[in-house]
Amino acid sequence: MIGGLFIYNHKGEVLISRVYRDDIGRNAVDAFRVNVIHARQQVRSPVTNIARTSFFHVKRSNIWLAAVTKQNVNAAMVFEFLYKMCDVMTAYFGKISEENIKNNFVLIYELLDEILDFGYPQNSETGALKTFITQQGIKGQLQTKEEQSQITSQVTGQIGWRREGIKYRRNELFLDVLESVNLLMSPQGQVLSAHVSGRVVMKSYLSGMPECKFGMNDKIVIDKQGKGGASDDAGKSDLGGGSGKQSIAIDDCTFHQCVRLSKFDSERSISFIPPDGEYELMRYRTTKDIILPFRVIPLVREVGRTKLEVKVVIKSNFKPSLLAQKIEVRIPTPLNTSGVQVICMKGKAKYKASENAIVWKIKRMAGMKESQISAEIELLPTNDKKKWARPPISMNFEVPFAPSGLKVRYLKVFESKLNYSDHDVIKWVRYIGRSGIYETRC
Amino acid sequence: MTDSKYFTTTKKGEIFELKAELNSDKKEKKKEAVKKVIASMTVGKDVSALFPDVVNCMQTDNLELKKLVYLYLMNYAKSQPDMAIMAVNTFVKDCEDPNPLIRALAVRTMGCIRVDKITEYLCEPLRKCLKDEDPYVRKTAAVCVAKLHDINAQLVEDQGFLDTLKDLISDSNPMVVANAVAALSEIAESHPNSNLMDLNPQTMNKLLTALNECTEWGQIFILDCLANYTPRDDRESQSICERVTPRLSHANSAVVLSAVKVLMKFMEMLPKDLDYYGTLLKKLAPPLVTLLSAEPELQYVALRNINLIVQRRPEILKHEMKVFYVKYNDPIYVKLEKLDIMIRLASQANIAQVLAELKEYATEVDVDFVRKAVRAIGRCAIKVEQSAERCVSTLLDLIQTKVNYVVQEAIVVIKDIFRKYPNKYESVIATLCENLDSLDEPEARAAMIWIVGEYAERIDNADELLESFLEGFHDESTQVQLQLLTAIVKLFLKKPTETQELVQQVLSLATQDSDNPDLRDRGYIYWRLLSTDPVAAKEVVLAEKPLISEETDLIEPTLLEELICHIGTLASVYHKPPSAFDSDNPDLRDRGYIYWRLLSTDPVAAKEVVLAEKPLISEETDLIEPTLLEELICHIGTLASVYHKPPSAFVEGNHGVQHKGLPGSAGSHLSTPKQPASNISTMGKTKELSTDIRDKIVDLHKAGMGYKRIGKQLGEKISTVGAVIRKWKKHHTTANLPRSGPPHKILPRGVSLIMRTVRNHPKTTRGELMNQLKAAGTTVTKETVAKGTEHLHRIEGRMDGAMYCGILDQHFLPSVRELKMGQGWVFQHNNDPKHTAKATKEWLKKKHIKVLEWPSQSPNLNPIGNLWRELKIRVAR
């Protein structure tokens, strides 16, 4: 298991060092600094083996987190743990920076003591941890016996993510369906790969221990319910980009640990007791029938050795009543660019020499529209043999629908002990589609 | 809130200050001090000297302070095992605390104090905690058993903790179960033969139930443990699989990978015609693909594992080629792994897309990645015969780009294609020859030479080409030399008339002027062959052309065989024999001698042996050996699966096994340091006790022990113990008190008189001072009266001119002012580079400072040396 955990700043100075196992010596701290942080070449693997000691590292801004071990550990677990550690620290004191870490080093040691015992990760849910480890020092002296046993049962219990006795005057919940569309398109307009990775983020402000049930237009469920279920939906307004499909095929989905996985596996129903506040209920991935909100058509022409003509057309492909926002097209330019002239129909375009790209920004764009940019790039003559790699044209945008076609059908809340019913809960649903890696080769 | 200030103190004498603060009565001050200690510990300063003082802070009801002290203890207990005993009482007391958080904290920390002596005290509290009513304490105690086992395995067995731990598997709380499983698995690992984890259907059932309820980490522990179970029949393994599959939709990738491991293992048991087998295969693909949308580090781990899975069961991911396409922004390590998997998944169905992708990659920036992409194209050609033609034309396109490393890589790859499909693509040779000059890597040169030798009769100027290589024969690497030798021999056999001279030259170079045994041996083989029977030589070296191309070359099959023996190692990755990176290789040399002997004694037999029909090179030259693969599949998700090596290859020797081999080692180890102590007590004047022992005496006294018991425990006389304690009671310290020494000559009044005089008249001499004192009634010698000097400045890092100026600015002028030198003074320094730097000179000029002229490097011309003499004489007057 994990033998030790070190946190370094960008210079390689140790900010936190906690050793759990005997086989990790003090020199391990230096070994990592010398071989990874100060290494001349960029490290080519997140796992490094130095003198039979393995170092796992992740980097957050300019802070290095390194887990060390000499055993044959579960590598995925170590990385998941490091991410979790970052999440926990962010939840406690915000951004992970040298300043924040130094300011909270006592807290971090306390957390490390609690969530990693002899290198075995223990409960790392922030909700549970915050009940007994706080920034103002530990509670503990003031607690009654009941409170103490409540804490321990929560930390170890089956519902480690929620404490009992939460009360809200107004029971409310917010559902965000956040999707990112990833696309790789060939210059000829052929889709090389496209997928949507989506997240359902829930913010819940519900009293007691509510039992929730979440439903979406999952193809398997809809097919199972037969025609009856489908006609139910037909009345609802179609929020999507124009395709009238009823259900979507989800390739795979993963759930927050509160969801009863065995129930999902057998009945495909998503039922859970939600944590309080904001969390990620599920993640999913679809590859079939994706609505691609934008189409990018590039045209690059080399005029002689010192000139390049670029024309890029973007077409929006969704309902005209919807508006896409924050559109940004990034057209890479060669390293030896000397000057660029840009003409665009809409928005603003600028050549950014430091990023080697023309950045074209459009604030808003309605569906089924088209816009064009043309640029003349002048090049310095070079005798560099190496050809310009022609990186793909990438794009960023935000659209108010789910490109996968996913729709929330219901989210029912049951709380048997307190007297509020499903109808009393105020529910909000929002769909946001963003660009992931949305690239077109040119 | 701003705890960062604790990181900045770097004062001298800090330890003493901290010591005082730690012993302060004020709680806040104590806590601050402990924080400072922890901060210094973090940055790597040795603060072990403060051990007793920190431990003194332990008896507190402030939980935060207590945790900090515990943290300190865990770090330094090992270096001060005797002192750590002091803490035991507090631990034992804390284990009885009504607050479960404190009970757990105590038992957790106690296990981390890796001192053998403490373990005895740990047993009782641990036993209680294992049966604690609170699950939080129980789960902590479960891990503590593993800790204790790591320190003293025998003790754990004797005390029966293992059975208690096994009972915890049936605990009602899922987290306790998970931790117990984790602890047991770790202990079982160090006892390979014991049946600690004898998993029977009942326990399996319990574990599978707990799996649904415990935290994500607990699920990992349980799944990793399940993977070690061998089900009795296919029904059981199917039911386990059914209960594990829901885990594939967990958000934690580690849970998913561990579940995949279990399923991969148990799938072996299932009959292939079973419907369930098919559905399971289908279920495995989506979660594996989902792993690729995780953070890059996890992607890397996932990809290394998918690499194994694809080798074992290619059917799982055969339709998922697209997800392994490389994204422009992927980190390099992800790109390289993806490429590997793409080749494995390449088949006739998807080869067109794959080739298009690979061609795209070959124009990227990262050199390693581009090389691998080019190599991948070659691999595709060898793997999918139908695509070979397209691959070759793609490679030719790439060669046209003239990017050096792309060309070299392409040539290496084309050589392999030639070997797989002899005489099919020789039309491309002309293009290859154009790039001869740009090749600078041994492997590419060797490949090119091989091609030239192989197709010598079709290349008009083959002799010229090879001759050009021969010029710098001795500067070439062995690989190229060997290849060149073979190629020229081939060329000679094909065109004997024009190349007589060339072959003579290369043979003499190889046999006489070279000290490389491989080269020499090969040279002799050819020489004998050629000189004894040229016809036979031709038959041997050129063999039957239409059959297999490899056999015409003596080294290629050897190399290939060699590589096949080294599959999975660096050698097969580099496509180089180990000798290329491991200088002295007896294996290769021995083989050379065998050939030599064979050929020189019985050429006919040799021919039969050496030229026996060889298999074509296989499609997958770097497949992992089946047994290793089997083992690695059992380690899916672990470090072993990332390195693609068995755990034994990188894990340190097992501690547990050592413990088992030397059951008594713990006890005997402890008694040794005591021996010298008893010897000392027989001497006349005993050596004074170390502060540590004195501190320990005091601590034991504080813990309520009598003089007699303390004396017995530490092996000191009762009277000594008494003396130490009495001193501590009186002065509250165990350190040596300042000793009195001779009385002061000058009274305090006299001292102030001196100071006053010097302050007002800095040019006062010692003689004058002496006279003044005499007037005041004290007679002293001149030496007793001290004199002030300039400020001292501490320098950090390397000093340069600019820094020197800064120092002068800061200290020099104030010193002059303070010493009240007035106007008539001269500044003197030596000719150190920083003193003569331009910046310094300018500074001195600006400030109008008179500098003493300093001749370079000649002490006898040194003006200040003479001045010192003069000064000494005058001062002494």
Coordinates of N, CA and C in Angstrom, one line a residue, chain A residues 63-194:
Chain A
I63 N 1.9 22.7 -7.9 CA 2.1 21.8 -6.8 C 2.2 20.4 -7.2
W64 N 3.2 19.7 -6.7 CA 3.3 18.3 -7.0 C 2.9 17.4 -5.8
L65 N 2.0 16.5 -6.1 CA 1.6 15.5 -5.1 C 2.2 14.2 -5.5
A66 N 3.0 13.6 -4.6 CA 3.6 12.3 -4.9 C 3.3 11.3 -3.9
A67 N 2.9 10.1 -4.3 CA 2.7 9.0 -3.4 C 3.8 8.0 -3.7
V68 N 4.3 7.4 -2.6 CA 5.5 6.6 -2.8 C 5.2 5.2 -2.2
T69 N 5.7 4.2 -2.9 CA 5.5 2.8 -2.4 C 6.7 1.9 -2.8
K70 N 6.9 0.8 -2.1 CA 7.8 -0.2 -2.5 C 7.1 -1.5 -2.8
Q71 N 5.8 -1.5 -2.7 CA 5.1 -2.7 -2.9 C 4.3 -2.7 -4.2
N72 N 3.7 -3.8 -4.5 CA 3.0 -3.9 -5.8 C 1.6 -3.4 -5.5
V73 N 1.4 -2.2 -5.5 CA 0.1 -1.6 -5.1 C -0.9 -1.5 -6.3
N74 N -2.1 -1.2 -6.0 CA -3.1 -1.0 -7.0 C -2.9 0.4 -7.5
A75 N -2.4 0.5 -8.7 CA -2.0 1.8 -9.2 C -3.1 2.7 -9.4
A76 N -4.2 2.2 -9.9 CA -5.4 3.0 -10.2 C -5.9 3.6 -8.9
M77 N -5.8 2.8 -7.8 CA -6.3 3.3 -6.5 C -5.4 4.4 -6.0
V78 N -4.1 4.3 -6.2 CA -3.3 5.4 -5.8 C -3.6 6.7 -6.5
F79 N -3.8 6.6 -7.8 CA -4.1 7.9 -8.5 C -5.5 8.4 -8.1
E80 N -6.5 7.5 -8.0 CA -7.8 7.9 -7.5 C -7.7 8.6 -6.2
F81 N -6.8 8.0 -5.3 CA -6.6 8.6 -4.0 C -6.0 10.0 -4.1
L82 N -5.0 10.2 -4.9 CA -4.4 11.5 -5.1 C -5.4 12.5 -5.6
Y83 N -6.3 12.1 -6.5 CA -7.3 13.0 -7.0 C -8.2 13.4 -5.8
K84 N -8.6 12.4 -5.1 CA -9.5 12.6 -4.0 C -8.9 13.5 -3.0
M85 N -7.6 13.3 -2.7 CA -6.9 14.2 -1.8 C -7.0 15.6 -2.3
C86 N -6.8 15.8 -3.5 CA -6.9 17.2 -4.1 C -8.3 17.7 -3.9
D87 N -9.3 16.9 -4.1 CA -10.7 17.3 -4.0 C -11.0 17.8 -2.5
V88 N -10.5 16.9 -1.6 CA -10.7 17.2 -0.2 C -10.1 18.5 0.2
M89 N -8.8 18.7 -0.2 CA -8.1 19.9 0.1 C -8.8 21.1 -0.5
T90 N -9.3 21.0 -1.7 CA -10.0 22.1 -2.3 C -11.2 22.4 -1.6
A91 N -11.9 21.4 -1.1 CA -13.2 21.6 -0.4 C -12.9 22.3 1.0
Y92 N -11.7 22.1 1.5 CA -11.4 22.7 2.8 C -10.9 24.1 2.7
F93 N -9.9 24.3 1.8 CA -9.3 25.7 1.7 C -9.2 26.3 0.3
G94 N -10.0 25.8 -0.6 CA -10.0 26.4 -1.9 C -8.8 25.9 -2.7
K95 N -8.4 26.8 -3.6 CA -7.4 26.4 -4.6 C -6.1 25.8 -3.9
I96 N -5.6 24.8 -4.6 CA -4.3 24.2 -4.1 C -3.2 25.0 -4.5
S97 N -2.6 25.8 -3.6 CA -1.5 26.6 -3.9 C -0.5 26.5 -2.7
E98 N 0.7 26.9 -3.0 CA 1.8 26.8 -2.0 C 1.3 27.6 -0.7
E99 N 0.8 28.8 -0.9 CA 0.4 29.6 0.2 C -0.7 28.9 1.0
N100 N -1.7 28.4 0.3 CA -2.8 27.7 1.1 C -2.3 26.5 1.8
I101 N -1.4 25.7 1.2 CA -0.9 24.5 1.8 C -0.1 24.9 3.1
K102 N 0.7 25.9 3.0 CA 1.5 26.3 4.1 C 0.6 26.8 5.2
N103 N -0.4 27.5 4.8 CA -1.3 28.1 5.8 C -2.1 27.0 6.6
N104 N -2.3 25.9 5.9 CA -3.2 24.8 6.5 C -2.4 23.6 6.7
F105 N -1.1 23.7 7.0 CA -0.4 22.4 7.0 C -0.8 21.5 8.2
V106 N -1.2 22.1 9.3 CA -1.7 21.3 10.4 C -2.9 20.5 10.0
L107 N -3.8 21.3 9.3 CA -5.1 20.6 8.8 C -4.8 19.5 7.9
I108 N -3.8 19.7 7.0 CA -3.5 18.7 6.0 C -3.0 17.4 6.7
Y109 N -2.1 17.6 7.7 CA -1.6 16.5 8.4 C -2.8 15.7 9.1
E110 N -3.7 16.5 9.6 CA -4.8 15.8 10.3 C -5.6 15.0 9.3
L111 N -5.9 15.6 8.1 CA -6.6 14.9 7.1 C -5.9 13.7 6.7
L112 N -4.6 13.8 6.5 CA -3.8 12.6 6.0 C -3.9 11.5 7.1
D113 N -3.9 11.9 8.3 CA -4.0 11.0 9.4 C -5.3 10.2 9.3
E114 N -6.3 11.0 9.0 CA -7.7 10.4 9.0 C -8.0 9.6 7.7
I115 N -7.6 10.1 6.6 CA -8.1 9.4 5.4 C -7.1 8.3 4.8
L116 N -5.9 8.3 5.5 CA -5.0 7.2 5.0 C -4.4 6.6 6.3
D117 N -4.7 5.3 6.5 CA -4.2 4.7 7.7 C -3.3 3.6 7.2
F118 N -2.0 3.6 7.5 CA -1.0 2.6 7.2 C -1.0 2.5 5.6
G119 N -1.3 3.6 5.0 CA -1.4 3.5 3.5 C -2.7 3.0 2.9
Y120 N -3.6 2.7 3.7 CA -4.9 2.3 3.2 C -5.9 3.4 3.2
P121 N -6.5 3.8 2.1 CA -7.4 4.9 2.1 C -8.6 4.6 3.0
Q122 N -9.1 5.5 3.8 CA -10.3 5.3 4.5 C -11.4 6.3 4.0
N123 N -12.3 6.6 4.8 CA -13.4 7.4 4.3 C -12.9 8.8 3.8
S124 N -13.1 9.2 2.6 CA -12.6 10.4 2.1 C -13.7 11.3 1.7
E125 N -14.9 11.1 2.1 CA -16.0 12.0 1.7 C -15.9 13.3 2.5
T126 N -15.8 14.4 1.8 CA -15.7 15.7 2.5 C -16.8 15.9 3.5
G127 N -18.0 15.6 3.1 CA -19.2 15.8 4.0 C -19.0 15.2 5.3
A128 N -18.5 13.9 5.3 CA -18.3 13.2 6.6 C -17.1 13.8 7.4
L129 N -16.1 14.1 6.6 CA -14.9 14.6 7.3 C -15.1 15.9 8.0
K130 N -15.9 16.8 7.3 CA -16.1 18.1 7.9 C -16.8 18.1 9.2
T131 N -17.5 17.0 9.5 CA -18.2 17.0 10.8 C -17.3 16.9 11.9
F132 N -16.1 16.4 11.7 CA -15.2 16.4 12.9 C -13.8 16.9 12.7
I133 N -13.4 17.2 11.5 CA -12.2 18.0 11.3 C -12.5 19.3 10.6
T134 N -12.2 20.3 11.4 CA -12.5 21.7 10.8 C -11.3 22.5 10.8
Q135 N -11.3 23.6 10.1 CA -10.2 24.5 10.0 C -9.8 25.1 11.3
Q136 N -10.8 25.3 12.2 CA -10.6 25.9 13.5 C -10.1 24.9 14.5
G137 N -9.5 23.9 14.1 CA -9.1 22.9 15.0 C -10.2 21.9 15.2
I138 N -9.9 20.8 15.9 CA -10.9 19.8 15.9 C -12.0 20.1 16.9
K139 N -13.2 19.8 16.5 CA -14.2 19.8 17.6 C -13.8 18.6 18.4
G140 N -14.6 18.3 19.4 CA -14.3 17.1 20.1 C -14.4 17.3 21.6
Q141 N -14.0 18.4 22.0 CA -14.1 18.7 23.4 C -15.6 19.0 23.8
L142 N -16.2 19.7 22.8 CA -17.5 20.2 23.2 C -18.6 19.1 22.9
Q143 N -18.2 18.1 22.2 CA -19.3 17.2 21.7 C -19.9 16.3 22.9
T144 N -21.1 16.0 22.7 CA -21.7 15.1 23.7 C -21.4 13.7 23.2
K145 N -21.8 12.8 24.0 CA -21.5 11.4 23.6 C -22.3 11.0 22.4
E146 N -23.5 11.5 22.3 CA -24.4 11.1 21.2 C -23.8 11.6 19.9
E147 N -23.3 12.8 20.0 CA -22.7 13.4 18.8 C -21.5 12.6 18.3
Q148 N -20.7 12.2 19.3 CA -19.5 11.4 18.9 C -19.9 10.1 18.2
S149 N -20.8 9.4 18.8 CA -21.1 8.1 18.2 C -21.8 8.3 16.9
Q150 N -22.5 9.5 16.7 CA -23.1 9.8 15.4 C -22.0 10.0 14.4
I151 N -21.0 10.7 14.8 CA -19.9 10.9 13.8 C -19.3 9.6 13.4
T152 N -18.9 8.8 14.4 CA -18.3 7.5 14.0 C -19.2 6.6 13.2
S153 N -20.4 6.6 13.5 CA -21.3 5.7 12.7 C -21.4 6.3 11.3
Q154 N -21.3 7.6 11.2 CA -21.4 8.2 9.8 C -20.2 7.9 9.0
V155 N -19.0 8.0 9.7 CA -17.8 7.8 9.0 C -17.6 6.4 8.5
T156 N -18.1 5.4 9.3 CA -17.9 4.0 9.0 C -19.2 3.5 8.3
G157 N -20.3 4.2 8.4 CA -21.6 3.6 8.1 C -21.8 3.4 6.7
Q158 N -23.0 2.9 6.4 CA -23.4 2.6 5.0 C -23.7 3.9 4.3
I159 N -24.2 4.8 4.9 CA -24.5 6.1 4.3 C -23.5 7.1 4.8
G160 N -22.2 6.9 4.4 CA -21.2 7.8 4.9 C -21.2 9.2 4.4
W161 N -22.0 9.4 3.4 CA -22.0 10.7 2.7 C -23.1 11.7 3.2
R162 N -23.9 11.2 4.1 CA -25.0 12.1 4.5 C -25.2 12.0 6.0
R163 N -25.4 13.1 6.7 CA -25.6 13.0 8.1 C -27.1 13.1 8.4
E164 N -27.5 12.6 9.5 CA -29.0 12.7 9.8 C -29.3 14.0 10.4
G165 N -30.6 14.3 10.3 CA -31.1 15.5 11.0 C -30.9 16.7 10.2
I166 N -30.8 16.6 8.9 CA -30.7 17.9 8.1 C -32.1 18.4 7.9
K167 N -32.2 19.7 8.1 CA -33.6 20.3 7.9 C -33.5 21.5 7.0
Y168 N -34.4 21.6 6.1 CA -34.6 22.8 5.3 C -36.0 23.3 5.3
R169 N -36.2 24.6 5.3 CA -37.5 25.1 5.3 C -38.1 24.9 3.9
R170 N -37.3 25.0 2.9 CA -37.7 24.9 1.5 C -37.0 23.7 0.9
N171 N -37.7 22.7 0.5 CA -37.0 21.6 -0.1 C -36.8 21.8 -1.6
E172 N -35.5 21.9 -2.0 CA -35.3 22.2 -3.3 C -34.2 21.3 -3.9
L173 N -34.3 21.1 -5.2 CA -33.1 20.4 -5.8 C -32.9 21.0 -7.2
F174 N -31.6 21.0 -7.6 CA -31.2 21.5 -8.9 C -30.5 20.4 -9.6
L175 N -30.9 20.2 -10.9 CA -30.2 19.1 -11.7 C -29.6 19.8 -12.9
D176 N -28.3 19.6 -13.0 CA -27.6 20.1 -14.2 C -27.2 19.0 -15.1
V177 N -27.6 19.0 -16.3 CA -27.0 18.0 -17.2 C -25.9 18.7 -18.0
L178 N -24.7 18.3 -17.7 CA -23.6 19.0 -18.3 C -22.9 18.0 -19.3
E179 N -22.9 18.4 -20.5 CA -22.3 17.5 -21.5 C -21.1 18.1 -22.2
S180 N -20.1 17.3 -22.5 CA -19.1 17.9 -23.4 C -19.0 17.0 -24.6
V181 N -19.1 17.7 -25.8 CA -19.0 16.9 -27.0 C -17.6 16.9 -27.5
N182 N -17.1 15.7 -27.8 CA -15.8 15.5 -28.4 C -15.9 15.1 -29.8
L183 N -15.1 15.7 -30.6 CA -15.2 15.4 -32.0 C -13.8 15.4 -32.6
L184 N -13.6 14.5 -33.5 CA -12.4 14.6 -34.3 C -12.8 14.3 -35.8
M185 N -12.6 15.3 -36.6 CA -13.2 15.3 -37.9 C -12.0 15.4 -38.9
S186 N -12.1 14.7 -40.0 CA -11.1 14.7 -41.0 C -11.3 16.0 -41.9
P187 N -10.3 16.5 -42.6 CA -10.5 17.7 -43.4 C -11.7 17.5 -44.4
Q188 N -12.0 16.3 -44.8 CA -13.0 16.1 -45.8 C -14.4 16.1 -45.1
G189 N -14.4 16.2 -43.8 CA -15.7 16.3 -43.1 C -16.2 14.9 -42.7
Q190 N -15.3 14.0 -42.6 CA -15.7 12.7 -42.2 C -15.5 12.6 -40.6
V191 N -16.4 12.1 -39.9 CA -16.3 12.0 -38.5 C -15.4 10.8 -38.1
L192 N -14.2 11.2 -37.6 CA -13.3 10.1 -37.2 C -13.7 9.5 -35.9
S193 N -14.0 10.3 -34.9 CA -14.5 9.8 -33.7 C -15.3 11.0 -33.0
A194 N -16.4 10.6 -32.4 CA -17.2 11.5 -31.7 C -17.8 10.9 -30.5

